[in-house]
Coordinates of C-alpha atoms in Angstrom, one line a residue:
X1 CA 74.5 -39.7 -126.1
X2 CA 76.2 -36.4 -127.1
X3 CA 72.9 -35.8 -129.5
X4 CA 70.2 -37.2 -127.4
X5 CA 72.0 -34.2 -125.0
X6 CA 71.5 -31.4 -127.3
X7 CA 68.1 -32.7 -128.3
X8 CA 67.0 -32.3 -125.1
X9 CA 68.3 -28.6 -124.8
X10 CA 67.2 -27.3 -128.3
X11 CA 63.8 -28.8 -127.8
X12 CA 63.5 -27.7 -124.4
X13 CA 64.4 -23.7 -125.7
X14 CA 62.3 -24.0 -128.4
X15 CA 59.1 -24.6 -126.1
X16 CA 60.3 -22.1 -123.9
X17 CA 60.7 -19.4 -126.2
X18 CA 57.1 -20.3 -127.7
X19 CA 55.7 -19.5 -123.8
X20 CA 57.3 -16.0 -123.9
X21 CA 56.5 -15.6 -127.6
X22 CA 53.1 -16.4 -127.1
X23 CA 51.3 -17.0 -123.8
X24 CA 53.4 -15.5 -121.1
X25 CA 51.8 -12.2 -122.1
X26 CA 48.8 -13.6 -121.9
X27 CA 46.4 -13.9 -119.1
X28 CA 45.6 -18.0 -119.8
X29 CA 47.5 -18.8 -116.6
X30 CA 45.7 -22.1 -116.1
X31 CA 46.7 -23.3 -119.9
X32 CA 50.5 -21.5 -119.1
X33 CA 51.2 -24.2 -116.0
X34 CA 49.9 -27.2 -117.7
X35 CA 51.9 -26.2 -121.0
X36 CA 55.4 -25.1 -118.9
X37 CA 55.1 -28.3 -117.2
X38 CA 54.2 -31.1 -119.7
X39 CA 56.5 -29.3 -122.6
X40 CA 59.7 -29.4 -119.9
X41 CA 58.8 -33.1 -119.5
X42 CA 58.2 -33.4 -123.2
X43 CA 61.8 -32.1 -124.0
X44 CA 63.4 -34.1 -121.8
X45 CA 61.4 -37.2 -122.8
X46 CA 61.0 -37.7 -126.6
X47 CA 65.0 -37.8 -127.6
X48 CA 64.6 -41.2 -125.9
X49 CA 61.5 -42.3 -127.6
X50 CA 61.4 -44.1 -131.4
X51 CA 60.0 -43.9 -134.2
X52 CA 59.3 -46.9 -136.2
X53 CA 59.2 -46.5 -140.0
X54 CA 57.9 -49.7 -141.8
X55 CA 59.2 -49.8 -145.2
X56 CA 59.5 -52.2 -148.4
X57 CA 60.1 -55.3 -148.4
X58 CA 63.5 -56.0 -149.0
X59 CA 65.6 -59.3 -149.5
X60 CA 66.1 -61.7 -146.5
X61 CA 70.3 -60.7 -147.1
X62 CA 72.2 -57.0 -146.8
X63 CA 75.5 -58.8 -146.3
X64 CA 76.6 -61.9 -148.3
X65 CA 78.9 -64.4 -146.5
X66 CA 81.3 -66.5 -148.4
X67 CA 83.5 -68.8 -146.5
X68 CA 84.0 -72.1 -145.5
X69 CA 84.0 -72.3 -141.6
X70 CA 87.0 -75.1 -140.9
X71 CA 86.6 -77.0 -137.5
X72 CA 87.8 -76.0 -134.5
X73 CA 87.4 -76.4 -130.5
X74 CA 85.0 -73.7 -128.9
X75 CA 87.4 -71.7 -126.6
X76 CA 87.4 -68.2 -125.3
X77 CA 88.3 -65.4 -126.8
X78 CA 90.2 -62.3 -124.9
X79 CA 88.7 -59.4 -125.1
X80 CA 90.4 -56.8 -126.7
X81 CA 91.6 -53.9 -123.9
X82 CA 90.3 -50.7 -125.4
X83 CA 91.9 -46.9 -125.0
X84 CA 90.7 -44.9 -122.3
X85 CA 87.2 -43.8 -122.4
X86 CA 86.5 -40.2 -121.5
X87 CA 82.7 -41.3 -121.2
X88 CA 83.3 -42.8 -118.1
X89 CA 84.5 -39.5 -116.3
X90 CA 82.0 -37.6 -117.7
X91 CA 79.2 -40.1 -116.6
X92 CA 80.7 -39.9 -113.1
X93 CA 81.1 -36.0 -113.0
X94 CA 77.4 -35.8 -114.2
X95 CA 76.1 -38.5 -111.7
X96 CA 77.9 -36.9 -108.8
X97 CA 76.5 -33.2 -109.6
X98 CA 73.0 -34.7 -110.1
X99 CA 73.1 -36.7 -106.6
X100 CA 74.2 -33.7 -104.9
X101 CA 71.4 -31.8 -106.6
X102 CA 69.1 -34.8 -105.9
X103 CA 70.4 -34.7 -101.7
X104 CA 69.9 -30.8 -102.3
X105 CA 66.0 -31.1 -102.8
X106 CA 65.3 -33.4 -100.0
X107 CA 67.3 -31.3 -97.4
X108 CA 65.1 -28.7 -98.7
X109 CA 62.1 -30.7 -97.8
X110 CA 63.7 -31.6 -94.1
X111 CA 64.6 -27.5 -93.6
X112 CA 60.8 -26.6 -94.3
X113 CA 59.5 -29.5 -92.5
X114 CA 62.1 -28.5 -89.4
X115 CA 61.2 -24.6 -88.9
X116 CA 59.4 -24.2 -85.2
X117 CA 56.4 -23.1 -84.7
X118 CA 53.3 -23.8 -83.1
X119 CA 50.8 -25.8 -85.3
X120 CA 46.5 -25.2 -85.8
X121 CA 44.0 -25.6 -88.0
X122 CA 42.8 -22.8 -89.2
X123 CA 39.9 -22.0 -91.3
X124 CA 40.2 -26.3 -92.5
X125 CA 43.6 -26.0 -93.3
X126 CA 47.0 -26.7 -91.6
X127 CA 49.1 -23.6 -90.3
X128 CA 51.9 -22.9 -88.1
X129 CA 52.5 -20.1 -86.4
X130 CA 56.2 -19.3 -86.9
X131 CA 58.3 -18.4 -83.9
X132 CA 60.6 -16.2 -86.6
X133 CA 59.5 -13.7 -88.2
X134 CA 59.2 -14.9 -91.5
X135 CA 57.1 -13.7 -94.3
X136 CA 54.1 -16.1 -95.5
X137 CA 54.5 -19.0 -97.6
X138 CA 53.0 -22.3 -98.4
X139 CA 54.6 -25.9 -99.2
X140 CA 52.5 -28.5 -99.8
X141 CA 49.4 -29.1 -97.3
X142 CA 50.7 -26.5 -95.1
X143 CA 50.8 -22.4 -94.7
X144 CA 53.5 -21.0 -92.6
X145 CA 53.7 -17.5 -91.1
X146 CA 54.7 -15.3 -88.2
X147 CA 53.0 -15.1 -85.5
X148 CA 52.2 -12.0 -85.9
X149 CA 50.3 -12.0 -88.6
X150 CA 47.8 -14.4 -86.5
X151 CA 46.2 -11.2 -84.6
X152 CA 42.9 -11.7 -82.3
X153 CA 42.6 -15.5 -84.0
X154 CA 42.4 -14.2 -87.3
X155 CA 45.3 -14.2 -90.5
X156 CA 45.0 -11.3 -93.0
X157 CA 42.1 -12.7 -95.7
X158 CA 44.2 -11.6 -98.7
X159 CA 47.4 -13.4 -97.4
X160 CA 45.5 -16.3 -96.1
X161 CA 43.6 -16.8 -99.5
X162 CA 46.7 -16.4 -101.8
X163 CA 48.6 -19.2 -99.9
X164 CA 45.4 -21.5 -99.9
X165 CA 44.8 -21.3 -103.4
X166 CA 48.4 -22.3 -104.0
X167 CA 47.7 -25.4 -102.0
X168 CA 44.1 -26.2 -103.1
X169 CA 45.8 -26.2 -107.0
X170 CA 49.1 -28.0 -105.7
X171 CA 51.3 -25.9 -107.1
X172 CA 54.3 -27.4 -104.6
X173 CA 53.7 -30.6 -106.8
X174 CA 55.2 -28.4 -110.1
X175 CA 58.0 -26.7 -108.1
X176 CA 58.8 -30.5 -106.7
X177 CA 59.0 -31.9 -110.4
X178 CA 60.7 -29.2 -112.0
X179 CA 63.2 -29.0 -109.1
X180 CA 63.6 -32.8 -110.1
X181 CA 64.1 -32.2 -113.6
X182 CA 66.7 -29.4 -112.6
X183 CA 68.9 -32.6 -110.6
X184 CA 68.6 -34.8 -113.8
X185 CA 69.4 -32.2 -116.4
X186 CA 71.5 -29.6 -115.0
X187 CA 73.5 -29.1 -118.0
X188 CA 70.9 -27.4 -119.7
X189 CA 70.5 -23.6 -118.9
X190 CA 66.7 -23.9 -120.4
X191 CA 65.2 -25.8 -117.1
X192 CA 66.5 -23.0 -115.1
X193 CA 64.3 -20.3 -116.8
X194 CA 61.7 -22.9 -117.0
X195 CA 61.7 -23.2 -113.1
X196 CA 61.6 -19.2 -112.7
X197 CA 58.3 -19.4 -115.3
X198 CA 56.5 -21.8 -113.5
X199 CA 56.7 -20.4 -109.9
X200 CA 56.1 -17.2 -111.6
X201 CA 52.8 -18.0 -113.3
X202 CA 51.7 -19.8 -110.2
X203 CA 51.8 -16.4 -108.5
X204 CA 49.7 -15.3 -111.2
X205 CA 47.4 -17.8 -110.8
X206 CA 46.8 -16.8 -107.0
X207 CA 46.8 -13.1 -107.7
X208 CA 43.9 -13.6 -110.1
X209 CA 42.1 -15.9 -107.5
X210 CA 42.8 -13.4 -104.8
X211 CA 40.9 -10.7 -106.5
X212 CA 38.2 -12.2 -107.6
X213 CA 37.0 -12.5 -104.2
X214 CA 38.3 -9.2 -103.5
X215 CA 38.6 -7.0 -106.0
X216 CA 40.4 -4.4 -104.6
X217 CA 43.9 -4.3 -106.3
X218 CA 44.8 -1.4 -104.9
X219 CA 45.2 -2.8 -101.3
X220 CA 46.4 -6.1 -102.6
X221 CA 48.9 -4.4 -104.3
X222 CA 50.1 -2.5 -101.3
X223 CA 50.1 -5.7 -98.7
X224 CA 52.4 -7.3 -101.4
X225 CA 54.4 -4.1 -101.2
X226 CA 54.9 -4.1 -97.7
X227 CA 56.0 -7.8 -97.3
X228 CA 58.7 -7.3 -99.6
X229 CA 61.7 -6.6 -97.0
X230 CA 60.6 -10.0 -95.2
X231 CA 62.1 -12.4 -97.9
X232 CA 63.9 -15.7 -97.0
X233 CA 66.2 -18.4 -98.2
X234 CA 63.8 -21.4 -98.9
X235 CA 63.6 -23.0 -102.2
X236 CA 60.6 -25.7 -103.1
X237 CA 58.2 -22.6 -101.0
X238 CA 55.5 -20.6 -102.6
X239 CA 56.0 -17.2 -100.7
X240 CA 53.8 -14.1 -100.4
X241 CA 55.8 -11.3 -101.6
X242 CA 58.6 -12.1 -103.9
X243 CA 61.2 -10.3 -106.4
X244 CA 59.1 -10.3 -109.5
X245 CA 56.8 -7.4 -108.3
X246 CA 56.6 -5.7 -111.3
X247 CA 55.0 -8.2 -113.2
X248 CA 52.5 -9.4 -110.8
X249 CA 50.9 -5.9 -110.8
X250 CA 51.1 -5.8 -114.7
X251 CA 49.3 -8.8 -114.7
X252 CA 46.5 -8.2 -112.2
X253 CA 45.2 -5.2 -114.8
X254 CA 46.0 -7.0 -117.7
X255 CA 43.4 -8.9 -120.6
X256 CA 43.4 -11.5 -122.8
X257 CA 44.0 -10.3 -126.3
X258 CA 41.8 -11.1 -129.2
X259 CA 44.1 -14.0 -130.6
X260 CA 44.9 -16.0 -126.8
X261 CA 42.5 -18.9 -127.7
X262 CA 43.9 -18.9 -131.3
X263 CA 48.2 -19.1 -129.4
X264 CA 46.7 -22.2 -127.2
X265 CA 45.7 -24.1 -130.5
X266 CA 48.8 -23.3 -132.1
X267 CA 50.8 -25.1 -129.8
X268 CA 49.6 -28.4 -130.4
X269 CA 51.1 -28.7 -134.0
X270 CA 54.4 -27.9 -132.5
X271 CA 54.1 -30.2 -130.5
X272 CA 53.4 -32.7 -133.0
X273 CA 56.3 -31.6 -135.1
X274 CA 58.7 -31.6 -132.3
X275 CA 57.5 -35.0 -131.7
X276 CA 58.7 -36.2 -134.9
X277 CA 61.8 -33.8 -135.2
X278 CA 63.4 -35.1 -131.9
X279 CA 62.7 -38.5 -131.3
X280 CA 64.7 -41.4 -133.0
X281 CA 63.5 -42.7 -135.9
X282 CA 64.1 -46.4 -136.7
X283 CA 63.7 -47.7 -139.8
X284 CA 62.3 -51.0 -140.0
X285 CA 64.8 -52.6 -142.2
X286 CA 65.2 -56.0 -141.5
X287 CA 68.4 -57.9 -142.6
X288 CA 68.7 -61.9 -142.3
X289 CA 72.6 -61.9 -141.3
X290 CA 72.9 -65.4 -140.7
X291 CA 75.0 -67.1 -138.6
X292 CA 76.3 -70.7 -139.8
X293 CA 75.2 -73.7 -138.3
X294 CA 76.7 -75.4 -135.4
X295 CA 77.0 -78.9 -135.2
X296 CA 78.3 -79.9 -131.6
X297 CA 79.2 -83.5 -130.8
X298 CA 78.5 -84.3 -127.1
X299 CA 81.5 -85.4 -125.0
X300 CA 84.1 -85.1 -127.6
X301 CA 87.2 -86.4 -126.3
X302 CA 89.9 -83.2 -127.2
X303 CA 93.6 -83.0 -125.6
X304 CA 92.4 -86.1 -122.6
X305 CA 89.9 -83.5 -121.4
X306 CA 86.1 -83.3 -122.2
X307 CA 84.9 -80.4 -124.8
X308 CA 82.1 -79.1 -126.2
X309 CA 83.3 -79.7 -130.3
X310 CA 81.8 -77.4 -133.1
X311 CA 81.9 -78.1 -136.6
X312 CA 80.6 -76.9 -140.0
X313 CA 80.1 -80.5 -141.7
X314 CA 76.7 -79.2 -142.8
X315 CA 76.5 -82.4 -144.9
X316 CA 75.9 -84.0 -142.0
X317 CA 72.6 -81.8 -141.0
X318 CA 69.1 -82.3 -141.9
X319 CA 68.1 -80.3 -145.2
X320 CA 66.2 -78.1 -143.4
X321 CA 68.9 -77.1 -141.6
X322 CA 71.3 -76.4 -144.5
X323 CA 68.9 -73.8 -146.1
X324 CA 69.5 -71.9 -143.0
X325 CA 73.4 -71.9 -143.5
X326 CA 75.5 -69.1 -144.6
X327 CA 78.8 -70.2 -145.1
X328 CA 81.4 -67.1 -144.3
X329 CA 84.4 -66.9 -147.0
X330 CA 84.4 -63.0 -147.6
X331 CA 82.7 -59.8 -146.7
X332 CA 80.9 -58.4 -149.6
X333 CA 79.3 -55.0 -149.5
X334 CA 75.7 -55.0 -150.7
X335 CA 73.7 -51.9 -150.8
X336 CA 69.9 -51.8 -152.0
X337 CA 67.6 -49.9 -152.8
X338 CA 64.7 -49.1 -150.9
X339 CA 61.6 -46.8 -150.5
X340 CA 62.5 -43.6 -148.4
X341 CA 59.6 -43.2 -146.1
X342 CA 60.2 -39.9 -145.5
X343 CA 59.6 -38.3 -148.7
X344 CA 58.6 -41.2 -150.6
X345 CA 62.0 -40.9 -153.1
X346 CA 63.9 -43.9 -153.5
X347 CA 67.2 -44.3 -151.3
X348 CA 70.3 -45.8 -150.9
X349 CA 70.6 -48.0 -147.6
X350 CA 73.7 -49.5 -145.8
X351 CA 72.8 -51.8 -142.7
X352 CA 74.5 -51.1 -139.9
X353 CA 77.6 -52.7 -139.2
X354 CA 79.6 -54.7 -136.1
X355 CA 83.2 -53.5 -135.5
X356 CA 85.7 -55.9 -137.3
X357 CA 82.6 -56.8 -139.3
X358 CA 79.9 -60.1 -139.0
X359 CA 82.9 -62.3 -138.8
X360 CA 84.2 -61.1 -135.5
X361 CA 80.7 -60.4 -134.4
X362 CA 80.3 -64.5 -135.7
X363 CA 83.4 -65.7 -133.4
X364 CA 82.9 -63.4 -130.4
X365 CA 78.9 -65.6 -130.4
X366 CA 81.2 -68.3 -131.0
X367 CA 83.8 -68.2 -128.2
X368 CA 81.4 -67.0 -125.8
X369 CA 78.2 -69.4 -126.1
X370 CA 78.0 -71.7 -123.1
X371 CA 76.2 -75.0 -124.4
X372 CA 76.0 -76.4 -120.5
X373 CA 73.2 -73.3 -120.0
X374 CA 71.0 -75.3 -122.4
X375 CA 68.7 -77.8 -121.1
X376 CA 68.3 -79.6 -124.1
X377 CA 71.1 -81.2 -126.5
X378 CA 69.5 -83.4 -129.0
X379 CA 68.3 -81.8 -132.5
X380 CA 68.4 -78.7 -134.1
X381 CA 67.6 -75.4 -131.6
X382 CA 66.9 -72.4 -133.6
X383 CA 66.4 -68.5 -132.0
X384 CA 66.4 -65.2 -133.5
X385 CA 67.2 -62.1 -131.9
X386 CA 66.4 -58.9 -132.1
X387 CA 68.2 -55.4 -131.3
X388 CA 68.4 -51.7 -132.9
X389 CA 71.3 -50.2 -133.6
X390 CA 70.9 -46.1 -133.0
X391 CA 72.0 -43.6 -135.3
X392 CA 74.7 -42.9 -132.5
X393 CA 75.9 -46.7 -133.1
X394 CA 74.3 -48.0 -129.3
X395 CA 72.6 -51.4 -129.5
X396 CA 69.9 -51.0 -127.5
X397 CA 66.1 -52.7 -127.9
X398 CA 66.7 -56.2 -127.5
X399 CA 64.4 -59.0 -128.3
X400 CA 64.3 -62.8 -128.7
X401 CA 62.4 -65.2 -130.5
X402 CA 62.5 -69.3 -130.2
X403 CA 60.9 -71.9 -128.5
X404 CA 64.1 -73.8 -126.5
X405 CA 63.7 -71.1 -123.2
X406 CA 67.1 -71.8 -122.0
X407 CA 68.7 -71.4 -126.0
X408 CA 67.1 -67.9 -125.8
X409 CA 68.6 -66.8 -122.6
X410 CA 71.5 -67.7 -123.5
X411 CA 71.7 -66.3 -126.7
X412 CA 70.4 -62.9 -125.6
X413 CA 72.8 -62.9 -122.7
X414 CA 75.4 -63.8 -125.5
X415 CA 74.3 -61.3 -127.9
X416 CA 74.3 -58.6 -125.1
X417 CA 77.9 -59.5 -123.8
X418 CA 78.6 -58.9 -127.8
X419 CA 77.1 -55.4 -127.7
X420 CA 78.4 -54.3 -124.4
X421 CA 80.8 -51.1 -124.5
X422 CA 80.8 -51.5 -128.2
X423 CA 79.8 -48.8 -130.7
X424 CA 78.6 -50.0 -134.2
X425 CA 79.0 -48.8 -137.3
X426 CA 75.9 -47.1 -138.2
X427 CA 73.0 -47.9 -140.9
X428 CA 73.4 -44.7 -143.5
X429 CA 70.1 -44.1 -145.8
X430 CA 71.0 -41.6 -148.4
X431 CA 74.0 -40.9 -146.6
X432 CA 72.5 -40.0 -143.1
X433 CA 73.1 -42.3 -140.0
X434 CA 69.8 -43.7 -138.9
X435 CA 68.2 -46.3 -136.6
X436 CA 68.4 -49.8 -137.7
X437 CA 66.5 -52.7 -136.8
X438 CA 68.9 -55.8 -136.9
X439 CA 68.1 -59.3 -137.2
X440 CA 70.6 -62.3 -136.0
X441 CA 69.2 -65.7 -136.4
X442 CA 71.1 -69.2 -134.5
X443 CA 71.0 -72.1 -135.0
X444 CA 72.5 -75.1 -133.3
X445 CA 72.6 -78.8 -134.0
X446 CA 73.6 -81.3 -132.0
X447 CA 74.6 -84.9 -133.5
X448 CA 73.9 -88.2 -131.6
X449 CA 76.8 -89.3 -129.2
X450 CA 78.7 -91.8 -130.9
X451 CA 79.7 -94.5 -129.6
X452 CA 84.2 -95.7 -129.1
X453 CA 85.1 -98.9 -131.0

């Protein structure tokens, strides 16, 4: 989690300090919105997208099984009580702050939506008249002004234009969702500057609009000028006047250097690179950890009481189900060599690996399998499922393949309850953690009831 965190801050500074490196100097305000609102979303989506890196083919086996399984009664096993986990405050602290932060942006909605005034339409649009006086500003579908700027049935053209472009182009829409993005990822300082850019450039945008239906920027510039005292304390609002002066009148004079088409191509590379250099690569290694067989005997009478009985006299099952049986004596590490997609060198891989290694992994599927969940008990059910294990050690990805429904469900939900609050070892190629693709076939056989003498 800790990475997927900072990925999401350095790629979210890195796109921000492309803007003021190259556009925000420039006067291609359309291009500027679109590219400081799909590269905030951009940052904070890809660290949670994969990869998928197909690679050799490699043997069925990473890890090699050597033990004789003896029998014994399926019975549950106590889960181990872990230390205290930090995570779990942190998660709470960081849910709390982003539900006030959520709460925040709809009271801000309710405040607008509550100031008095008295409502027309005016020139098509919604307006209300303000009984404060309160410099104009727009949210949404509606301008809002004093009064007194509604003078013999007329508003100001300049002011009235300048909030209705900001409408017609729906800038409230990009406050809204970067305000959003602000809740879920407060902890990065980047989305705050990247909410100060966007309101800014939309101010652009409306300046530029403004005069060129009127192009006089002298007078423009002194209306802005003398709304400036009239401020107010409304977030999610696109006001008139507003602190960053300064700029706005730089920008109303300024042009479009020789290279601005050239800096809008450019950025699509980096986006492609970023792309690739933030989200989670998963190598599709695929490793036939087998499980052994189980052989359960229906209505085995254990202790006076009635018991689902496993056993590992694989003599007893059909051939085809022996060639599907590991059985477990000892752990033994196996590495193997394999073609680094990345650079095309060859590279050392070690899968990814279950805490207390396959064996527990083998007895926790054991101990927890509920045989009642499965409709059918005569033959052999086989299922194969499928999860990733992260270069963090999460399981995550989960997938199941078999044709008994009911087996499947309840080896997923099996599988998962192995996985839960549990943090793998993880795959290392050439030393590095990366994603792993893991495969975990099962198999079950159940012998004919046998009859008492």
């Amino acid at each position: 989690m800790e990475t997927i965190l900072l990925k999401i801050i350095f790629c979210s500074g890195i796109f921000l300090g492309l803007y003021y490196l190259f556009l925000a100097k420039e006067k291609t305000l359309v291009f500027n919105r679109f590219y400081l609102l799909f590269s905030l979303l951009f940052s904070v989506a890809i660290p949670f997208l994969s990869i998928k890196t197909e690679t050799t083919e490699v043997p069925n086996s990473v890890l090699v099984f050597q033990q004789q399984m003896p029998e014994h009664n399926i019975t549950k096993i106590p889960a181990e009580q872990g230390s205290f986990n930090y995570s779990y405050i942190i998660a709470s602290v960081y849910s709390v702050i982003m539900l006030v932060l959520v709460l925040k942006l709809f009271l801000s909605i309710i405040k607008i939506k509550k100031l008095r005034g008295r409502k027309i339409i005016y020139k098509s649009r919604k307006t209300v008249l303000l009984y404060k006086d309160l410099a104009p500003f727009s949210f949404w579908n509606t301008i809002y002004l004093s009064e007194k700027y509604f003078r013999n049935n007329e508003i100001e053209n300049s002011i009235f234009l300048h909030e209705e472009i900001h409408i017609q182009q729906k800038h409230s829409l990009d406050v809204i969702v970067s305000e959003f993005v602000k809740a879920i990822v407060w902890f990065n300082p980047f989305v705050y500057l990247y909410h100060k850019a966007i309101v800014n450039n939309h101010e652009f945008i409306a300046d530029e609009e403004v005069l060129r239906k009127n192009n006089n920027v002298k007078q423009y510039q002194e209306l802005i000028l003398s709304e400036i005292l009239k401020q107010q304390n409304l977030s999610l609002i696109h006001q008139f006047n507003f602190n960053n002066t300064k700029k706005r009148f730089i920008m109303m004079t300024k042009k479009n250097s020789k290279f601005s088409n050239a800096k809008k191509m450019m950025m699509i590379p980096f986006f492609v690179i970023s792309g690739y250099a933030f989200s989670e690569k998963v190598y599709n290694v695929t490793t036939d950890n087998k499980a052994s067989e189980i052989k359960f005997s229906k209505k085995a009478r254990v202790n006076n009481s009635i018991e689902e009985k496993p056993t590992t006299n694989v003599e007893a099952l059909p051939k085809s189900a022996k060639q599907d049986t590991i059985p477990i004596k000892k752990n033994i590490e196996a590495k193997e060599n394999m073609q680094n997609v990345a650079n095309g060198e060859p590279g050392e891989m070690i899968p990814a690996e279950y805490p207390g290694g396959s064996a527990k992994l083998r007895n926790f599927i054991n101990g927890n399998f509920n045989i009642s969940e499965i409709k059918e008990d005569v033959g052999i059910l086989k299922t194969v499922i499928y999860f990733t294990v992260d270069d963090q050690g999460k399981v995550k990805n989960y997938n199941v393949k078999g044709e008994n429904a009911s087996f499947n469900n309840e080896a997923l939900r099996v599988a998962k309850l192995a996985c839960e609050n549990v943090t793998w070892k993880p795959a290392l190629l050439n030393g590095k953690p990366v994603g792993f693709q893991y495969k975990m076939p099962i198999t079950i056989a159940f012998a004919a009831e046998k009859k008492q003498k």
